[in-house]
CSV table of N, CA and C in Angstrom, one decimal:
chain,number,residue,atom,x,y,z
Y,18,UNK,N,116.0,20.0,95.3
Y,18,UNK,CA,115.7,18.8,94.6
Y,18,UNK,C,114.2,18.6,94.3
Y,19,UNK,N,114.1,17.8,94.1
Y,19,UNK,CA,112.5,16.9,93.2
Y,19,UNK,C,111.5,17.0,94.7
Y,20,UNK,N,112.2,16.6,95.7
Y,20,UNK,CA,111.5,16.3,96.8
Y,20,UNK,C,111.2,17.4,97.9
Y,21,UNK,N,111.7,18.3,97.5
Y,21,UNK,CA,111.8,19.0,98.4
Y,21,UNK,C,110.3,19.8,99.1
Y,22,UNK,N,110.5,20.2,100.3
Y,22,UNK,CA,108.8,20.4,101.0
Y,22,UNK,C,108.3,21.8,100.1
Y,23,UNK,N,106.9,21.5,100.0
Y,23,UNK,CA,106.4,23.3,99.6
Y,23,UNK,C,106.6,22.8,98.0
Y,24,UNK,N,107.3,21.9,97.5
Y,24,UNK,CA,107.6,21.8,95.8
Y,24,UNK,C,106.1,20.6,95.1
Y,25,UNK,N,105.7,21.6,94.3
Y,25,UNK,CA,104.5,20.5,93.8
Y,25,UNK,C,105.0,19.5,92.8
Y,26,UNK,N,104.8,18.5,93.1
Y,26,UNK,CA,105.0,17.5,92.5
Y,26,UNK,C,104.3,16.9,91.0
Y,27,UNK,N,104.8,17.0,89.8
Y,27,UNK,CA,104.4,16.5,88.5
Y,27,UNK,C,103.2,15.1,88.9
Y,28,UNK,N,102.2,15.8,87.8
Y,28,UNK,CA,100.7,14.7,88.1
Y,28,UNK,C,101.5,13.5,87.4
Y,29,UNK,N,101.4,12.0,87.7
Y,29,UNK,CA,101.4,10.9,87.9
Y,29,UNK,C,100.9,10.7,86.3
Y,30,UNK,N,100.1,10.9,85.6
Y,30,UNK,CA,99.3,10.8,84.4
Y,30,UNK,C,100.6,11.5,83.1
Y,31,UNK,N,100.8,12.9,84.1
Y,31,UNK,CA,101.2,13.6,82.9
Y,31,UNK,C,102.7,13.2,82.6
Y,32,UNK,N,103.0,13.0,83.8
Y,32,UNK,CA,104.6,11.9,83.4
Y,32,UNK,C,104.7,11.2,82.6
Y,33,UNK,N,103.4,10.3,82.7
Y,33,UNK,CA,103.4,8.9,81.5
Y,33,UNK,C,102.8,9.6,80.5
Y,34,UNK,N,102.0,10.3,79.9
Y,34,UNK,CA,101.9,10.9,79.2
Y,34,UNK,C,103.5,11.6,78.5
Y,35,UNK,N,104.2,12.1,78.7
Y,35,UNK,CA,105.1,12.6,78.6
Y,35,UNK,C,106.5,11.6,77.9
Y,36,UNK,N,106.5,10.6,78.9
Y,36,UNK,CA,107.1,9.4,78.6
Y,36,UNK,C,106.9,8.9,77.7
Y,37,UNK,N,105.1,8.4,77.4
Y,37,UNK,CA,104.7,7.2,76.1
Y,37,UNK,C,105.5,8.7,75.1
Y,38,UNK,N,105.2,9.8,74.8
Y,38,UNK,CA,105.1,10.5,73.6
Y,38,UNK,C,106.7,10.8,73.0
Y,39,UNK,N,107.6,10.6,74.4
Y,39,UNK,CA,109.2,10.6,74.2
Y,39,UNK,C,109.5,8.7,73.9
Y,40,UNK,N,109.1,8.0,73.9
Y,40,UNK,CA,109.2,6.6,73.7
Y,40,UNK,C,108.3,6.6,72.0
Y,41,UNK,N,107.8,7.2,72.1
Y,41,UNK,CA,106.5,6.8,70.4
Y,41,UNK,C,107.3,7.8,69.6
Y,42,UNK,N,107.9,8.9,69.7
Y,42,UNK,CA,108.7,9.9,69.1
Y,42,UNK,C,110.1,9.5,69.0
Y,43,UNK,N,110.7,7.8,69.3
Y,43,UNK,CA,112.1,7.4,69.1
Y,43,UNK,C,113.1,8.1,69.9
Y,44,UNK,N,112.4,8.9,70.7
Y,44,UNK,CA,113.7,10.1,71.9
Y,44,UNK,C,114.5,8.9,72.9
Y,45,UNK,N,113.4,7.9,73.4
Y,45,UNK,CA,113.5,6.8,74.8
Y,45,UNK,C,113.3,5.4,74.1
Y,46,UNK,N,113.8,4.6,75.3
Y,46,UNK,CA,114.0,3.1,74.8
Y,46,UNK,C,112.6,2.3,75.8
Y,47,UNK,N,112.4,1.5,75.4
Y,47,UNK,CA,111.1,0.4,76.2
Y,47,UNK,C,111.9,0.5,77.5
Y,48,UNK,N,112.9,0.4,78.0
Y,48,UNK,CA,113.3,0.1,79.0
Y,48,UNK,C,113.1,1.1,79.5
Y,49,UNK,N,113.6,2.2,79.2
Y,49,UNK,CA,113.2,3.9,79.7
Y,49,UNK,C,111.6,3.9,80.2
Y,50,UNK,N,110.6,3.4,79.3
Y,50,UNK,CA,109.0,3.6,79.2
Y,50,UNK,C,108.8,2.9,80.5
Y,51,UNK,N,109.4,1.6,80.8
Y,51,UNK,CA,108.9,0.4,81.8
Y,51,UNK,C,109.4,1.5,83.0
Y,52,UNK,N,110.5,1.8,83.3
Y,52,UNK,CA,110.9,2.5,84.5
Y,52,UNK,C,110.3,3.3,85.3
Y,53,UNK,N,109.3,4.3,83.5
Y,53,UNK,CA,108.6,5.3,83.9
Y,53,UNK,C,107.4,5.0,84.4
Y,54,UNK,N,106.8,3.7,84.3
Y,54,UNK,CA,105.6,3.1,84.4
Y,54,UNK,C,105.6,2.6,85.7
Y,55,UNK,N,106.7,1.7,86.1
Y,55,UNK,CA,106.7,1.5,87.4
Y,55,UNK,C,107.1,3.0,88.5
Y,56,UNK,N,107.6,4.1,88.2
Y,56,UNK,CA,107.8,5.1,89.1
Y,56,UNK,C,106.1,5.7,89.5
Y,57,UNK,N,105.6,5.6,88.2
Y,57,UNK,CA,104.2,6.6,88.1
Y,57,UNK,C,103.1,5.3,88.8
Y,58,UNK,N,103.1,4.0,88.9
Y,58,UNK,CA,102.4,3.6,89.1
Y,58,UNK,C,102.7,3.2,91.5
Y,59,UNK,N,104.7,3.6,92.0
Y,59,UNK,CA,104.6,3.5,92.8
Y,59,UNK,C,104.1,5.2,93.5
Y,60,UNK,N,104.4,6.1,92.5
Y,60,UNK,CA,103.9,7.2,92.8
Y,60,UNK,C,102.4,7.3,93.0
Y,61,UNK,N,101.3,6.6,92.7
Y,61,UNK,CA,100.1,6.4,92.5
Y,61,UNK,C,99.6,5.4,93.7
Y,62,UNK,N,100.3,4.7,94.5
Y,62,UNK,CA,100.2,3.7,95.2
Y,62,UNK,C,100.9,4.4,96.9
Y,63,UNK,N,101.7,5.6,96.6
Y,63,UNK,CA,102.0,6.4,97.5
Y,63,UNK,C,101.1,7.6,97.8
Y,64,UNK,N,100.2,8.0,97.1
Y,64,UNK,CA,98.9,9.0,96.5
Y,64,UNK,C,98.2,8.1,97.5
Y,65,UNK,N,98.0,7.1,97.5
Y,65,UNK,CA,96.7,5.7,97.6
Y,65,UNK,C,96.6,6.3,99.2
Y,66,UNK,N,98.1,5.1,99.6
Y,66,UNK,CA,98.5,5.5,101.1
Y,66,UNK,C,98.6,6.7,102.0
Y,67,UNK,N,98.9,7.7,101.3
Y,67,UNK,CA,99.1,9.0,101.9
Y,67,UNK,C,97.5,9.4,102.4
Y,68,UNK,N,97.1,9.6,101.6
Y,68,UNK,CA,95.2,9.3,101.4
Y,68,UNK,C,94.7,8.9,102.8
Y,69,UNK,N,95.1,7.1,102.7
Y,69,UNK,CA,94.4,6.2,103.4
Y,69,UNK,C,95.2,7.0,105.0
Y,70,UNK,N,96.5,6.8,105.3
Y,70,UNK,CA,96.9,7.0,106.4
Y,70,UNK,C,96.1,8.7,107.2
Y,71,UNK,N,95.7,9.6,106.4
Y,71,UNK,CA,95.3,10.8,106.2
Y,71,UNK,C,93.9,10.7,107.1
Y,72,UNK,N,92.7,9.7,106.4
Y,72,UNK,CA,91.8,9.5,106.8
Y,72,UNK,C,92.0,8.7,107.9
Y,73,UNK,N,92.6,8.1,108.1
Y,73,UNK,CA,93.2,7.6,109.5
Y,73,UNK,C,92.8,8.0,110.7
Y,74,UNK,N,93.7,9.2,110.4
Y,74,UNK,CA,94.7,10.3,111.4
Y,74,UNK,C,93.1,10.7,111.7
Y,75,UNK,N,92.3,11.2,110.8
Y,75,UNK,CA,91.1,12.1,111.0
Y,75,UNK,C,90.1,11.6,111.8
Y,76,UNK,N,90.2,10.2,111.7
Y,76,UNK,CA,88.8,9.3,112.2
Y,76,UNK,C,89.3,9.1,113.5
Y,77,UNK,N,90.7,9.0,113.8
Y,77,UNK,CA,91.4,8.6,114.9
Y,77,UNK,C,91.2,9.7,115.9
Y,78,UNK,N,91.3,11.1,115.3
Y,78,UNK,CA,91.3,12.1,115.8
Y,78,UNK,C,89.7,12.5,116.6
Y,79,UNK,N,88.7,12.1,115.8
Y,79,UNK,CA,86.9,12.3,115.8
Y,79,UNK,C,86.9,11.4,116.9
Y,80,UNK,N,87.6,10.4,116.9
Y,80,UNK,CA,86.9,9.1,118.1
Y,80,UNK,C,87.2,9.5,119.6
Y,81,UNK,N,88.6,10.1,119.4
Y,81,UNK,CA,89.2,10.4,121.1
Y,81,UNK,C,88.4,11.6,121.2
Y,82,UNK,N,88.2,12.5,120.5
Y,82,UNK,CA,87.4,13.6,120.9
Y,82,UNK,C,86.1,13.9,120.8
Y,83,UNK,N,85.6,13.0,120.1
Y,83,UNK,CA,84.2,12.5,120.3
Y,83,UNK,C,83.2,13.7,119.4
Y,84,UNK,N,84.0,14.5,118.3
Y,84,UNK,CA,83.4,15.6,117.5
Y,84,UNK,C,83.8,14.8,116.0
Y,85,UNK,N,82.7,14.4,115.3
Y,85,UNK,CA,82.8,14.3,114.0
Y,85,UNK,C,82.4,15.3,113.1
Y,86,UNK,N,83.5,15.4,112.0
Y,86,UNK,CA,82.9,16.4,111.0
Y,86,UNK,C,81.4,16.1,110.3
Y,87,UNK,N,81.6,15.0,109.7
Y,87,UNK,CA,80.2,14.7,109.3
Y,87,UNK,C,79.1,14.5,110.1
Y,88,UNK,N,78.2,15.5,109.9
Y,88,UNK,CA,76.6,15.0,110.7
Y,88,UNK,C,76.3,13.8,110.8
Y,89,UNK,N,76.2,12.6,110.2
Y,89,UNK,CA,75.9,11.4,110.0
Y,89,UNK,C,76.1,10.7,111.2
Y,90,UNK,N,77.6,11.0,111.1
Y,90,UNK,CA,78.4,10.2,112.1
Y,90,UNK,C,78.5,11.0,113.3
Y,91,UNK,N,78.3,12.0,113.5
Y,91,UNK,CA,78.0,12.5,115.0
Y,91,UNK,C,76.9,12.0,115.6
Y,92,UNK,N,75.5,12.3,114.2
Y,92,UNK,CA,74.7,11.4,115.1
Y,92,UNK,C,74.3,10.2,115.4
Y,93,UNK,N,75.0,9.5,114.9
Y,93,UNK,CA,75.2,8.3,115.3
Y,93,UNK,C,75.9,8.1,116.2
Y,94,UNK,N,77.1,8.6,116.7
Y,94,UNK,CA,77.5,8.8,118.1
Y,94,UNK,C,77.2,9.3,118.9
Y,95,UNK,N,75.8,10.1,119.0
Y,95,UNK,CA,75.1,11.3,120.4
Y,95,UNK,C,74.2,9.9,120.1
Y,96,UNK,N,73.8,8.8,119.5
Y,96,UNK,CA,72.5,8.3,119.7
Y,96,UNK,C,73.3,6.6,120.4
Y,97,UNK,N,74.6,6.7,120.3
Y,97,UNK,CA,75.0,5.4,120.7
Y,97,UNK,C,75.1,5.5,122.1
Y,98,UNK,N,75.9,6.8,122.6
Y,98,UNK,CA,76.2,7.3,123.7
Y,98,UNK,C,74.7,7.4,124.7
Y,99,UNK,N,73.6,7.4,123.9
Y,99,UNK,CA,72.0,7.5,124.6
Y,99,UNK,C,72.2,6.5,125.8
């Protein structure tokens, strides 16, 4: 299926892309276009989250172990820890 793991998923842009040109070419109906607009725009809002929860995981990860990737933020934690 569509979903399946390891399967790359169609860019968000090029769907609707894809969509307006089968809707402006008389292929699809507005109702068709709107469906595709809200799938691409909850697919884009699942992009958002996936993201946000991602950096999460990573900051959550830096704090119990007390190793940040970025320099910045390590040293600012070897200088809090002073």
């Amino acid at each position: 299926g569509l979903c399946e793991p390891g399967r790359a998923m169609p860019e968000p842009e090029a769907v609707w892309t894809a969509a307006l040109e089968r809707y402006t070419g008389g292929e699809s109906s507005l109702d068709d276009l709107l469906q595709v607009a809200a799938a691409v725009e909850a697919a884009e809002l699942a992009a958002i989250e996936r993201e946000r929860l991602l950096r999460r995981a990573h900051l959550d990860l830096a704090c119990a172990s007390g190793r940040f990737a970025d320099p910045t933020q390590q040293t600012l934690l070897e200088e809090a820890v002073r």
